mmCIF file of C-alpha atoms in Angstrom:
data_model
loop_
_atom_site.group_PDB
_atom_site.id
_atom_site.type_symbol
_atom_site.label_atom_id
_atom_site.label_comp_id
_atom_site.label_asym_id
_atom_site.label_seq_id
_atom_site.Cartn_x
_atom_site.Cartn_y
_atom_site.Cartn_z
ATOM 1 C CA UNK A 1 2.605 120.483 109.373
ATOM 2 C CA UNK A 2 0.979 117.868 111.157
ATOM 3 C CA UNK A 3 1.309 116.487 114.670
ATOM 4 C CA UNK A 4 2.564 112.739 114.739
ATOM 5 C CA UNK A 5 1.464 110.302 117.200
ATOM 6 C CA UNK A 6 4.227 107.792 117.963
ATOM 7 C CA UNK A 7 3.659 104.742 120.673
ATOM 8 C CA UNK A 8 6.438 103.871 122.546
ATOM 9 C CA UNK A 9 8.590 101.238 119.510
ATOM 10 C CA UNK A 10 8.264 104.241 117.581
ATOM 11 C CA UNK A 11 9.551 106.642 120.723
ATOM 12 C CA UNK A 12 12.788 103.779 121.434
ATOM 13 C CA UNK A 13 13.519 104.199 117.820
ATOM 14 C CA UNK A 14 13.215 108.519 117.360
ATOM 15 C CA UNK A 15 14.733 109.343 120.756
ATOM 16 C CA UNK A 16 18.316 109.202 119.789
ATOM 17 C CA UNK A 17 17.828 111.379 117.026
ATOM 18 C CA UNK A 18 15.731 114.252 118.993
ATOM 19 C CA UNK A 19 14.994 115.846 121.930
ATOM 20 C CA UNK A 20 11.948 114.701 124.452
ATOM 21 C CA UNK A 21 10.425 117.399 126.242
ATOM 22 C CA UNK A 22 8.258 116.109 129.366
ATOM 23 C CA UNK A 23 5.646 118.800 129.840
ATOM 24 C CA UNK A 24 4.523 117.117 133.092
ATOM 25 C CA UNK A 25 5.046 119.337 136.044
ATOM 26 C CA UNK A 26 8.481 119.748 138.206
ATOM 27 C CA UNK A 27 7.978 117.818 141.019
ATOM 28 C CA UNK A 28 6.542 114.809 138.568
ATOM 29 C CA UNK A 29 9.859 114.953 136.647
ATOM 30 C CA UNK A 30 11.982 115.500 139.711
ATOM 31 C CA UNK A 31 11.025 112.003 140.970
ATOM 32 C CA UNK A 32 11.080 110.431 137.999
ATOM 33 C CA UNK A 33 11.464 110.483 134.241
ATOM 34 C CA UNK A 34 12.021 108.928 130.967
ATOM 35 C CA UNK A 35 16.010 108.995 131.052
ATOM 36 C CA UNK A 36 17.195 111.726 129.140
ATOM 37 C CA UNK A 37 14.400 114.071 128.881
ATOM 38 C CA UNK A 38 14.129 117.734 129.002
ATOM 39 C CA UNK A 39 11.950 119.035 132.084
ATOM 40 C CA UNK A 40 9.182 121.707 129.908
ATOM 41 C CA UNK A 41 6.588 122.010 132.256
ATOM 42 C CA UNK A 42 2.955 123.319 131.245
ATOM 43 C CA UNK A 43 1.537 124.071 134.835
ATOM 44 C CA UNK A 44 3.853 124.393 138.313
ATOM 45 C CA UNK A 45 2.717 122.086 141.050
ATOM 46 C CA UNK A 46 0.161 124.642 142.045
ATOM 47 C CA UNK A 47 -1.224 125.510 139.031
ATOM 48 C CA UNK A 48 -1.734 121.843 138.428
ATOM 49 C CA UNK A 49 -3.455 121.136 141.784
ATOM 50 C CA UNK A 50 -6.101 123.977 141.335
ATOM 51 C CA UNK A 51 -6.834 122.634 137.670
ATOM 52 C CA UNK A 52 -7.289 119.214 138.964
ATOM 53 C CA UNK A 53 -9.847 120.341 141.640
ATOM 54 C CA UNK A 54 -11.331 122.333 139.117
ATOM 55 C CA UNK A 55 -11.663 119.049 136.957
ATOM 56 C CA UNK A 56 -13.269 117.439 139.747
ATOM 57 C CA UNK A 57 -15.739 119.708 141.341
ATOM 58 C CA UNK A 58 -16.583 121.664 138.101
ATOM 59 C CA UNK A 59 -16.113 119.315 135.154
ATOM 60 C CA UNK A 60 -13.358 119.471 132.137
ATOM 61 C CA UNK A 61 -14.575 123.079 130.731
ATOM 62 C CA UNK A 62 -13.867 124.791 133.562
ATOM 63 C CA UNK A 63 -10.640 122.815 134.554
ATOM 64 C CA UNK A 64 -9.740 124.307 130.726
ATOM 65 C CA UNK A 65 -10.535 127.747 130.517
ATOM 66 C CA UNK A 66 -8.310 127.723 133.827
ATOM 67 C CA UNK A 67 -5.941 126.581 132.183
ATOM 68 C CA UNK A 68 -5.969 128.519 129.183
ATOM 69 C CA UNK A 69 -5.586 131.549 131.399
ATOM 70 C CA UNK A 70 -1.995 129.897 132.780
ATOM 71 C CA UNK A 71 -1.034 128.742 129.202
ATOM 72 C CA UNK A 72 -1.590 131.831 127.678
ATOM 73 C CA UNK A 73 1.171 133.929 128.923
ATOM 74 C CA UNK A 74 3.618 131.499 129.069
ATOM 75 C CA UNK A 75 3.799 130.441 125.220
ATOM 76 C CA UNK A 76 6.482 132.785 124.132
ATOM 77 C CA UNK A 77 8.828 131.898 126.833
ATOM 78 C CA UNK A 78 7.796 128.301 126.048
ATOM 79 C CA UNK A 79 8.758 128.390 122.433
ATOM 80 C CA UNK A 80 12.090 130.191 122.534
ATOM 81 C CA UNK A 81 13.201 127.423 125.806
ATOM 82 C CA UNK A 82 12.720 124.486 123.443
ATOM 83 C CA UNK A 83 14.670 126.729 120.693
ATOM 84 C CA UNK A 84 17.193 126.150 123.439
ATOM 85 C CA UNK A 85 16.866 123.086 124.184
ATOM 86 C CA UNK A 86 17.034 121.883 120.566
ATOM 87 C CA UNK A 87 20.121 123.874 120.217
ATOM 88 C CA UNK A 88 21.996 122.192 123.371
ATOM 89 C CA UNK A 89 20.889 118.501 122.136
ATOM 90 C CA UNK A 90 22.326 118.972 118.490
ATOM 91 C CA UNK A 91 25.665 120.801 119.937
ATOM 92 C CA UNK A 92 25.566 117.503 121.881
ATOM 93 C CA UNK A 93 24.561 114.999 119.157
ATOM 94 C CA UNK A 94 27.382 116.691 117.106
ATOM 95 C CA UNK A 95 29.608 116.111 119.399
ATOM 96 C CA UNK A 96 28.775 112.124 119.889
ATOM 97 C CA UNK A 97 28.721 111.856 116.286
ATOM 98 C CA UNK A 98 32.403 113.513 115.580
ATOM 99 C CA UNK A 99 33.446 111.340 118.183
ATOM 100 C CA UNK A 100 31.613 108.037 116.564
ATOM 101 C CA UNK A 101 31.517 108.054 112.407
ATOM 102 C CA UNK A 102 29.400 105.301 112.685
ATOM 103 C CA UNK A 103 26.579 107.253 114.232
ATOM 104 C CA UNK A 104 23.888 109.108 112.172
ATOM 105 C CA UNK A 105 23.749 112.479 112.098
ATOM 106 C CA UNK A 106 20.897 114.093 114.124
ATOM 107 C CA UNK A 107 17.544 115.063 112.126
ATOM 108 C CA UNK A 108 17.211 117.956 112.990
ATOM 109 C CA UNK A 109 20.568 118.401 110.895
ATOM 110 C CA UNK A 110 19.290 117.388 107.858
ATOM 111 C CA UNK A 111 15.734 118.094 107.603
ATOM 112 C CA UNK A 112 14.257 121.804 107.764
ATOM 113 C CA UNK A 113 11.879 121.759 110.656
ATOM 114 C CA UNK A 114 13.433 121.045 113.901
ATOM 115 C CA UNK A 115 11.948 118.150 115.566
ATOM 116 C CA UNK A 116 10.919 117.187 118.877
ATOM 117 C CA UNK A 117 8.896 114.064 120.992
ATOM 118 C CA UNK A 118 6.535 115.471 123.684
ATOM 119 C CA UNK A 119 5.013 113.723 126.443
ATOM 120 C CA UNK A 120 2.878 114.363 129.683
ATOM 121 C CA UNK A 121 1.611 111.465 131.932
ATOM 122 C CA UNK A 122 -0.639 109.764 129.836
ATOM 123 C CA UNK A 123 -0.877 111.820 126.363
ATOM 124 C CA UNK A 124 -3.495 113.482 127.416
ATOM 125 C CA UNK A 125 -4.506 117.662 127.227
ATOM 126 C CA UNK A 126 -1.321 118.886 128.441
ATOM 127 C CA UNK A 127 1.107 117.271 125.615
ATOM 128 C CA UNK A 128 -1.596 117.978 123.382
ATOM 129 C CA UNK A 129 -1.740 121.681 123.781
ATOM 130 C CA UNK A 130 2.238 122.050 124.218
ATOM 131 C CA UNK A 131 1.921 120.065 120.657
ATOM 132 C CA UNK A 132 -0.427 122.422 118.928
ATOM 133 C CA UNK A 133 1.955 125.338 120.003
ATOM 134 C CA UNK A 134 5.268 124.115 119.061
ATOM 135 C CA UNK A 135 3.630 122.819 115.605
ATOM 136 C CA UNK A 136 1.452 126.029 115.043
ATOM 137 C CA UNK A 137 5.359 127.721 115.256
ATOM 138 C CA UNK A 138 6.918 125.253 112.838
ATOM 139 C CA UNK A 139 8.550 122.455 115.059
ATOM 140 C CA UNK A 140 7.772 118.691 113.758
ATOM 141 C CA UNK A 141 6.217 117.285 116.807
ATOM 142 C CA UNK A 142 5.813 113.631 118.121
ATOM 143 C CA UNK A 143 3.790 112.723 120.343
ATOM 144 C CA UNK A 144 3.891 109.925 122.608
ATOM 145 C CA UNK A 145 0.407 107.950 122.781
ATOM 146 C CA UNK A 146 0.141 106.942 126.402
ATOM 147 C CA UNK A 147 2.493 109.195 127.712
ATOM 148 C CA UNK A 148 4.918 108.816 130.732
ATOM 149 C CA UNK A 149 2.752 106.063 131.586
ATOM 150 C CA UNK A 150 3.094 104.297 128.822
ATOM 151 C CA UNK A 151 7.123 103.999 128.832
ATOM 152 C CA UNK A 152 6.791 102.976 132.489
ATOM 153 C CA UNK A 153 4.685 100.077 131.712
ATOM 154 C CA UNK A 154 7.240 99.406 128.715
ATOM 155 C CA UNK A 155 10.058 99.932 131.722
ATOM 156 C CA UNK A 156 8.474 97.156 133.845
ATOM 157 C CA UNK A 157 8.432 94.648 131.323
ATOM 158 C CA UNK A 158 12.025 95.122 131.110
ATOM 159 C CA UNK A 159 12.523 93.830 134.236
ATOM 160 C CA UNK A 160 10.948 91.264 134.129
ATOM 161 C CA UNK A 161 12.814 89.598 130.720
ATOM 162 C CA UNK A 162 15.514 86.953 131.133
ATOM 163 C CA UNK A 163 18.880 87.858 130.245
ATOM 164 C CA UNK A 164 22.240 86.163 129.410
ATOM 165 C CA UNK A 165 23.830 87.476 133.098
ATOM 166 C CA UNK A 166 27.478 86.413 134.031
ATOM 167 C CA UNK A 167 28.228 87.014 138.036
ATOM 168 C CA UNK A 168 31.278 88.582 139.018
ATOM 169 C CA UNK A 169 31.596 87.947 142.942
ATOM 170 C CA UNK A 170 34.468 88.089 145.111
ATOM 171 C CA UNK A 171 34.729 89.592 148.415
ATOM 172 C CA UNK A 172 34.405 93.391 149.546
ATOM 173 C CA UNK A 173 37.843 95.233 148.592
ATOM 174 C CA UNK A 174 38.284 92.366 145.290
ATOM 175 C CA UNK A 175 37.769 95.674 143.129
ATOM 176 C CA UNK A 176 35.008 94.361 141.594
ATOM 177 C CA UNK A 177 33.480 97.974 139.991
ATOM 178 C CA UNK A 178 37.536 98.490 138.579
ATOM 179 C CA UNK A 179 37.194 95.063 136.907
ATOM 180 C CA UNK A 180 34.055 95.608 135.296
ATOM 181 C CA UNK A 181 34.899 98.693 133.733
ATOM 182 C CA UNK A 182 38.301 96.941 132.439
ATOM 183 C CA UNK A 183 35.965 93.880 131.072
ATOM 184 C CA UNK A 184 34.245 97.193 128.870
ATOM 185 C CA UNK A 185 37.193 98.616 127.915
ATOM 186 C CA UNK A 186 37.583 94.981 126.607
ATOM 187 C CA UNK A 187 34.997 94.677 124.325
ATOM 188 C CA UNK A 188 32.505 93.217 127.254
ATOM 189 C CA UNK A 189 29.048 93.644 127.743
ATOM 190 C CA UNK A 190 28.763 95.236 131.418
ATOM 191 C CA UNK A 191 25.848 96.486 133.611
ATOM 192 C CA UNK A 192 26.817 98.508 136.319
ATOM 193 C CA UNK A 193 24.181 98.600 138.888
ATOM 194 C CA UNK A 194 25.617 100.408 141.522
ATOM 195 C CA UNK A 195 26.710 103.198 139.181
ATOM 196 C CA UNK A 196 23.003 103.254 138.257
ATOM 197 C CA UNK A 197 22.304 103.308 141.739
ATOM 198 C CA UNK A 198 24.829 105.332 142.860
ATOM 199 C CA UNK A 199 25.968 103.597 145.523
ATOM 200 C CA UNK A 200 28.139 100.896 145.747
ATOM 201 C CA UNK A 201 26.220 98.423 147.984
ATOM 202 C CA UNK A 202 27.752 98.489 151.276
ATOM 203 C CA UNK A 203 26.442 100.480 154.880
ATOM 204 C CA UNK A 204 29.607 102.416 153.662
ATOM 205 C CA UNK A 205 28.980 103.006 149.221
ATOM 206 C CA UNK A 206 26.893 106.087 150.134
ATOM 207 C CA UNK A 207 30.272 107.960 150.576
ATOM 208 C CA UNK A 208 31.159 110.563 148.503
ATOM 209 C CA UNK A 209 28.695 109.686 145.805
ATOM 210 C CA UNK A 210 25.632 111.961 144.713
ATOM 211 C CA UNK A 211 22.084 111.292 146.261
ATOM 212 C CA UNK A 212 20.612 108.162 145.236
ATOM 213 C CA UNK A 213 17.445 108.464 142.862
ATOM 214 C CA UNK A 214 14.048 107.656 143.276
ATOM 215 C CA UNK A 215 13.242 103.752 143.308
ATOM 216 C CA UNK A 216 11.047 104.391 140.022
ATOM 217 C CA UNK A 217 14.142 106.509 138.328
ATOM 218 C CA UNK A 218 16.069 103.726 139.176
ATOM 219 C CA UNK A 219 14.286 100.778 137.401
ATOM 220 C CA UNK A 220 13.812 103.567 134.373
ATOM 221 C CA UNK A 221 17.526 103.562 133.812
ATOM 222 C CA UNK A 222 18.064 100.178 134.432
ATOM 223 C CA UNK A 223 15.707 99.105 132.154
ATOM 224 C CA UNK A 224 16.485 101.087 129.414
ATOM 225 C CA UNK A 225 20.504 99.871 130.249
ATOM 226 C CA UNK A 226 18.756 96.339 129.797
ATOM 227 C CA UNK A 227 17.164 96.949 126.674
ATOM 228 C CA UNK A 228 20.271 98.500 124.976
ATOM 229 C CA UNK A 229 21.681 95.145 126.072
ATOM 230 C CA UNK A 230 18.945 92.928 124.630
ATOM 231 C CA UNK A 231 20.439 89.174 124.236
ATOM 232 C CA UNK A 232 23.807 89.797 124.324
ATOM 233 C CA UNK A 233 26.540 88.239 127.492
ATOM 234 C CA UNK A 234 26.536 90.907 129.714
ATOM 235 C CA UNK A 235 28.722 91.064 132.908
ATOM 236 C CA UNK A 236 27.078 92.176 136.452
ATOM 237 C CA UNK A 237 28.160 92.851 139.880
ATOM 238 C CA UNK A 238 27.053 90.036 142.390
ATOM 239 C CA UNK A 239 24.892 91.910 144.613
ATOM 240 C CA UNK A 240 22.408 91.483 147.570
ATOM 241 C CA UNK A 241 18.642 92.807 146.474
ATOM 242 C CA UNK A 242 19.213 96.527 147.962
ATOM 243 C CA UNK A 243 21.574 99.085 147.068
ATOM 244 C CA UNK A 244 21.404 101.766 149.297
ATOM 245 C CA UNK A 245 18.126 102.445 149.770
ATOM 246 C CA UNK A 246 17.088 101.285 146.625
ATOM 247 C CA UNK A 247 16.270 97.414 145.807
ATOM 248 C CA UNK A 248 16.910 95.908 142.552
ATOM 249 C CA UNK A 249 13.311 94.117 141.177
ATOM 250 C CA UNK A 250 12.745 91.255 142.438
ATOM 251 C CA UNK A 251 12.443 89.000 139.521
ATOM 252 C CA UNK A 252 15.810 90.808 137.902
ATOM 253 C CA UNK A 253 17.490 89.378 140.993
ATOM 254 C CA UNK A 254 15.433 85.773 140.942
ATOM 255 C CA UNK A 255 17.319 86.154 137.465
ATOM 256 C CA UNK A 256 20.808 87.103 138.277
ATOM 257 C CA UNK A 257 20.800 84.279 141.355
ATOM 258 C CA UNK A 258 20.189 81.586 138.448
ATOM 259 C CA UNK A 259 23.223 82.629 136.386
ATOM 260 C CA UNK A 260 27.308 81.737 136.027
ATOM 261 C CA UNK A 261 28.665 83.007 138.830
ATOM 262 C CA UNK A 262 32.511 83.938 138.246
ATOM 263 C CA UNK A 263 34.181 84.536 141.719
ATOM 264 C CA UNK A 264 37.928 86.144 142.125
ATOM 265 C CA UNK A 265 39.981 84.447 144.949
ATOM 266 C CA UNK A 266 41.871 87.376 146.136
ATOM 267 C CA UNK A 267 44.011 87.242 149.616
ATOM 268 C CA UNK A 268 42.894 89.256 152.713
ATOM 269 C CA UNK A 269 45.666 91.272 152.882
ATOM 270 C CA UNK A 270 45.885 92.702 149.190
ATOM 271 C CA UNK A 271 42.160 93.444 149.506
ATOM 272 C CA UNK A 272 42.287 95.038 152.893
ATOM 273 C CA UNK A 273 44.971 97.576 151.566
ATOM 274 C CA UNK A 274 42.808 98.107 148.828
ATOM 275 C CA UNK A 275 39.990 98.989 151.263
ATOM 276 C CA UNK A 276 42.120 101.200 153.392
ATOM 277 C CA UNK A 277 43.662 102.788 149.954
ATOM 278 C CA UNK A 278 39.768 102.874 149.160
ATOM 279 C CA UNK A 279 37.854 104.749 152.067
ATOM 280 C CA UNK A 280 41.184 105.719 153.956
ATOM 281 C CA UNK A 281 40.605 109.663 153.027
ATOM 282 C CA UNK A 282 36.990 109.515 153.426
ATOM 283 C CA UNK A 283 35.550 111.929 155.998
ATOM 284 C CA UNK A 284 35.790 110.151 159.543
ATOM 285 C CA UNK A 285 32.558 111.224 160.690
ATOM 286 C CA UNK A 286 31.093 109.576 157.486
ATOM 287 C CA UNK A 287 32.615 106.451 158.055
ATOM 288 C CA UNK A 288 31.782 106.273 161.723
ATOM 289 C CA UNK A 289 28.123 106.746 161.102
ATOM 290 C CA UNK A 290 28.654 103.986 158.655
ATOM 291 C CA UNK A 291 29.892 101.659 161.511
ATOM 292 C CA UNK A 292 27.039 102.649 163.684
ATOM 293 C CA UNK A 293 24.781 101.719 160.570
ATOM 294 C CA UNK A 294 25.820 97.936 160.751
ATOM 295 C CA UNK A 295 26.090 97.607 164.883
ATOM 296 C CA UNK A 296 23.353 95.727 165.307
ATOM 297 C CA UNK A 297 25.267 92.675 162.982
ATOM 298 C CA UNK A 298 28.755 94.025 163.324
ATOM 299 C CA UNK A 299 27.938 93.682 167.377
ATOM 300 C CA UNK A 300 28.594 96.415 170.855
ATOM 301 C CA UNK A 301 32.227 95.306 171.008
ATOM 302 C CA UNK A 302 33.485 95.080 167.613
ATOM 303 C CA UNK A 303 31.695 98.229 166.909
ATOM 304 C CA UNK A 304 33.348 100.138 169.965
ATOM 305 C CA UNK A 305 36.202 98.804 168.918
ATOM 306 C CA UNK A 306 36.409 99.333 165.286
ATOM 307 C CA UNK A 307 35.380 102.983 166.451
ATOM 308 C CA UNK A 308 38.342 103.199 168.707
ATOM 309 C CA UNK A 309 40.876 102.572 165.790
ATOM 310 C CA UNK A 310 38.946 104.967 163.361
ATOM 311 C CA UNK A 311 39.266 107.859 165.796
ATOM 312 C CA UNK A 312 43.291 106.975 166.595
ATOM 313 C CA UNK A 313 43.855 106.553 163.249
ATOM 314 C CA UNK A 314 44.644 103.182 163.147
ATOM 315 C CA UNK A 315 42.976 102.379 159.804
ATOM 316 C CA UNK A 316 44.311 98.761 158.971
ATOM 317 C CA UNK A 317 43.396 97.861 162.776
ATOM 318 C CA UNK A 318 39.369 99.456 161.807
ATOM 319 C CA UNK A 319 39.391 98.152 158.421
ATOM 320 C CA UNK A 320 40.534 94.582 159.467
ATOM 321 C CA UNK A 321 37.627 94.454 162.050
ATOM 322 C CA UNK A 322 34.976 95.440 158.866
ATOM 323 C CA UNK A 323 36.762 93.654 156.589
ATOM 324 C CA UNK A 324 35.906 90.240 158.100
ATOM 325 C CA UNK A 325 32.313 91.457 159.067
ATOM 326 C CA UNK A 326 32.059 91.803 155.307
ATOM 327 C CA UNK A 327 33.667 88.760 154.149
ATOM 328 C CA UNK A 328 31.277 86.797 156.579
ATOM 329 C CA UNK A 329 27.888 88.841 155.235
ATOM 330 C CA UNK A 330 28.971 87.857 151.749
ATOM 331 C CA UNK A 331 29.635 84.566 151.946
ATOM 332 C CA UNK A 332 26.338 83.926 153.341
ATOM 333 C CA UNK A 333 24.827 85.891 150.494
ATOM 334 C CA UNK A 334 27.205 83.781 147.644
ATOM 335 C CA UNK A 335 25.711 80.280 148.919
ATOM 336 C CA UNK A 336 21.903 81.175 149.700
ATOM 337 C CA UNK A 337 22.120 79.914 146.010
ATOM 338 C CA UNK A 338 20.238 76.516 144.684
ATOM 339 C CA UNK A 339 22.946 74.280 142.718
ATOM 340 C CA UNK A 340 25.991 76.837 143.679
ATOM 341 C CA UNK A 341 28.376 74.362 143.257
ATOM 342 C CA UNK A 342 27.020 73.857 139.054
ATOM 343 C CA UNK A 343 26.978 77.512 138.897
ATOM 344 C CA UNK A 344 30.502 78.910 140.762
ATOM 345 C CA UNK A 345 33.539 78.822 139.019
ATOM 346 C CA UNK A 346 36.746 79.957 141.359
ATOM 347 C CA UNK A 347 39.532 82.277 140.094
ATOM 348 C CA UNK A 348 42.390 82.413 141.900
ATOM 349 C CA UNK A 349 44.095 85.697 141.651
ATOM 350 C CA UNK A 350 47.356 87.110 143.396
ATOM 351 C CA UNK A 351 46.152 91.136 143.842
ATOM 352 C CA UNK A 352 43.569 93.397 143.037
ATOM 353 C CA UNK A 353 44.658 93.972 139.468
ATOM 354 C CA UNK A 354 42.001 94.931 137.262
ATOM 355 C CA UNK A 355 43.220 94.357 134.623
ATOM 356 C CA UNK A 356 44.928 91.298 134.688
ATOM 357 C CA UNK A 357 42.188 90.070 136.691
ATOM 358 C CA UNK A 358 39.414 90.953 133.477
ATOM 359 C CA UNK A 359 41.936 89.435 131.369
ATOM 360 C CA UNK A 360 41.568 86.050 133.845
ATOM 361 C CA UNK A 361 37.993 86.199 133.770
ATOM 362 C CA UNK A 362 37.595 86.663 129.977
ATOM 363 C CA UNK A 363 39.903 83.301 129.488
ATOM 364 C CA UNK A 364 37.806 81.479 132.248
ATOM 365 C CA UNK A 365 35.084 82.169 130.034
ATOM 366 C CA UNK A 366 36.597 81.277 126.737
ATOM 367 C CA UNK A 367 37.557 77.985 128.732
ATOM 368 C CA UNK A 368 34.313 76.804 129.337
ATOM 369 C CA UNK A 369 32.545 78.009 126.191
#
């Protein structure tokens, strides 16, 4: 059985159908990785840094025969962990496919030789010898030519592709997140940057969510989200250029500032219990480090004072203080726009309603189409 060198059309086209093992080391996958992948490293961060000074003060044969001494012992754990791994990504596969008829079944289903894609950084001697094991055992390998590096250069061009955005914008507490996941459960095309980002945008939408991932992971998933889109209409939060500590690329948002922008008019009052309904159980501390985030804008007296009612639980009192911080902040943000006024389209709406709201939005779009 022979090896099979794939570049990365080849890879976008195999890797629902198999697992990818990234034999780079741990702390190179921890930061960042082609979405999906199974961590299979070759050398720990160690091991790697004495072969690579090896490489460089003694030449290539010496940096191998090092290596071989690492590699050695670890093949037989190394062959029965991507057993493993091949048998949790068909239970999964399975499962996706009894759930969908219209997906194919996975290969490794229906051919006899279990199948795998393997990668290192750039295709080099470490996805070559984790290759030559699993096929000298009777996997059918592909390799990626080029590597990690190769998909990351694919992952950058991603971002910087035009695509067919529609804005939803309203102001903080108009449930925007709810209303994009009720335009999917409508048939829409949505991208849904701060679940990407994991955080939802504000000094506050680090609250209760995981730890955000690296900037790299970050454009990884987004552009592979961005290539499953391809042409179609695809819905996406207004946002400013950083999430959390992340920013979204800089020509994606030159892009999404040139697009339809579809606001929802909702009162103060409906979207300030939404707020307090919102963030009204999160962890005080959390949310008064939050406020001490934005004093420098928020200013010393509205700050003290939104602190005040946050410690007397008087939420409506802290929220309305925030509330109107916010709804200045965004506004700003909504007209730093060239030719808003061709681009915005208003929706008046009487509460935050997903649902009926979606339902608005879809027919303001059918309206003007």
């Amino acid at each position: 059985m022979a090896i099979t060198k794939i570049d990365v059309e080849h890879f976008l086209i195999l890797q629902h159908q198999m697992p990818l093992l990234d034999v780079r080391s741990s702390s190179e996958f921890q930061y960042a990785q082609i979405p999906g992948a199974f961590s299979l490293p070759l050398f720990s961060d160690e091991e790697r840094k004495v072969i690579g000074t090896l490489y460089k003060q003694e030449g290539k044969k010496r940096a191998i025969k090092e290596g071989l001494d690492y590699f050695g012992p670890k093949m037989r754990a190394m062959v029965s962990q991507v057993e493993k791994m091949v048998e949790t990504w068909n239970e999964k596969l399975n499962a996706d496919v009894s759930l969908n008829e219209n997906k194919k079944a996975p290969l490794n289903d229906i051919i006899e030789a279990p199948c795998i894609i393997i990668h290192c950084w750039r295709g080099g001697m470490r996805s070559g010898a984790v290759a030559w094991l699993l096929d000298l055992y009777g996997f059918q390998v592909y390799q990626l030519i080029g590597g990690y590096k190769a998909y990351r250069n694919w992952a950058l061009e991603q971002l910087q592709k035009q695509y067919a955005f529609r804005i939803l914008a309203g102001y903080t507490g108009s449930g925007k997140t709810n209303i994009l996941h009720s335009l999917k459960g409508n048939g829409e095309t949505v991208l849904d940057l701060e679940m990407l980002a994991s955080h939802k945008g504000s000094a506050f939408g680090g609250i209760g969510l995981p730890p955000q991932p690296s900037q790299e992971m970050f454009e990884n998933v987004l552009a592979t989200a961005l290539f499953n889109i391809g042409n179609q209409p695809c819905w996406v939060e207004d946002e400013s250029q950083r999430i959390g500590q992340l920013h979204i690329p800089h020509t994606l948002w030159k892009t999404m500032r040139t697009k339809p922008v579809f606001f929802i008019e909702i009162p103060f009052g409906e979207r300030l219990q939404f707020i307090i309904e919102d963030y009204g159980k999160c962890d005080p501390q959390q949310m008064q480090q939050s406020i001490e985030r934005i004093q420098k804008r928020l200013g010393p007296l509205e700050t003290k004072t939104a602190i005040q009612h946050l410690r007397q639980g008087e939420l409506e009192a802290c929220f309305t203080i925030l509330l109107k911080y916010y709804d200045k902040y965004y506004l700003k943000g909504l007209t730093n726009r060239e030719n808003l006024e061709g681009l915005l389209h208003k929706i008046p709406c009487c509460n935050v309603d997903s649902l009926i709201n979606a339902e608005k939005l879809i027919a303001c779009i059918t309206a003007n189409t």
